[in-house]
Amino acid sequence: SYVLTQPPSVSVAPGQTATFTCGGNNIGGKSVHWYQHKPGQAPVLVVYDDSDRPSGIPERFSGSNSGNTATLTISRVEAGDEADYYCQVWDVISDDVLFGGGTKLTVL
Amino acid sequence: QVTLKESGPALVKPTQTLTLTCTFSGFSLFTSGMRVSWIRQPPGKALEWLARIDWNDDKFYSTSLKTRLTISKDTSKNQVVLTMTNMDPVDTATYYCVRIRGYGSGWDAFHIWGQGAMVIVSS
């Protein structure tokens, strides 16, 4: 079955750039969505269809997808960005929706 | 403004059936292309998709859980109901009701989430 692989943690200082990767076999051929999840709150969609931002999401959030890796980038990281970030795809072969294991962002 | 709210028991016993209700506002499942899903997150673990229901009553289930899940809707009440049979302690999780982005019959991102309902499975 299709697997999405995310590193467990990322740490950056405020003002720096945070990069989150999501690995999967030929993930570049799929649409990847990214969610931000803060403790005790509902997840928030921050990037959809690889690189589009929903209304209200700052331009600091951007995404890309090619080959075997999709990437979410947060520029000029703020303390308020500290959260878990999940990637998600739909796998046509299994007809299942899949989430990655999530990456915890720590702002130093 | 689109809102969704989950309701149901906070505690269920092993082998029991869980019934969760999602009551939403700001949109209607009468509208062509509208879709609602359920997703859960066990404590300390990743998100897991469970089921989806569409405006035309098409239904989709997680491959690994489909034998235990039933999703239904009451369009006039703006509600979506999820039942999960034979509950086990590993099903302890926060259960979210989510509206899928846009309009269509395929798959799109999970856009508007409810606050979630925590369900503990314990005897």
XYZ file of C-alpha atoms in Angstrom, chain B residues 1-54:
54
model
C -19.992 31.101 7.771
C -19.456 27.356 7.593
C -19.347 25.512 10.907
C -19.436 21.844 11.862
C -19.862 20.372 15.329
C -19.455 16.782 16.429
C -21.531 15.227 19.191
C -21.745 11.816 20.777
C -20.698 9.810 23.805
C -17.379 10.614 25.414
C -17.035 7.070 26.749
C -17.989 3.751 25.190
C -17.329 0.207 26.316
C -15.414 -2.343 24.246
C -17.618 -4.192 21.721
C -20.242 -1.421 21.797
C -21.288 0.601 18.751
C -20.294 4.258 18.568
C -22.680 6.756 16.990
C -21.403 10.255 16.253
C -23.432 13.105 14.815
C -22.072 16.036 12.839
C -24.369 19.050 12.802
C -23.343 21.710 10.338
C -24.398 25.130 9.129
C -23.472 27.476 6.325
C -23.962 24.920 3.575
C -26.372 22.190 2.547
C -25.992 18.617 1.422
C -28.823 19.358 -0.965
C -26.221 21.299 -2.967
C -24.711 19.429 -5.862
C -21.050 18.642 -5.278
C -21.072 18.991 -1.511
C -19.124 16.344 0.428
C -18.508 15.652 4.140
C -15.973 13.310 5.723
C -15.039 11.898 9.102
C -11.399 11.790 10.239
C -9.945 10.705 13.562
C -6.737 11.128 15.521
C -5.707 8.761 18.323
C -3.717 10.443 21.101
C -0.147 11.074 19.976
C -0.766 9.562 16.549
C -1.446 10.749 13.026
C -4.699 11.697 11.376
C -6.705 8.853 9.831
C -9.498 9.231 7.284
C -12.624 7.167 7.979
C -15.505 7.868 5.604
C -17.141 10.313 3.219
C -20.688 11.011 2.076
C -21.721 13.104 -0.903
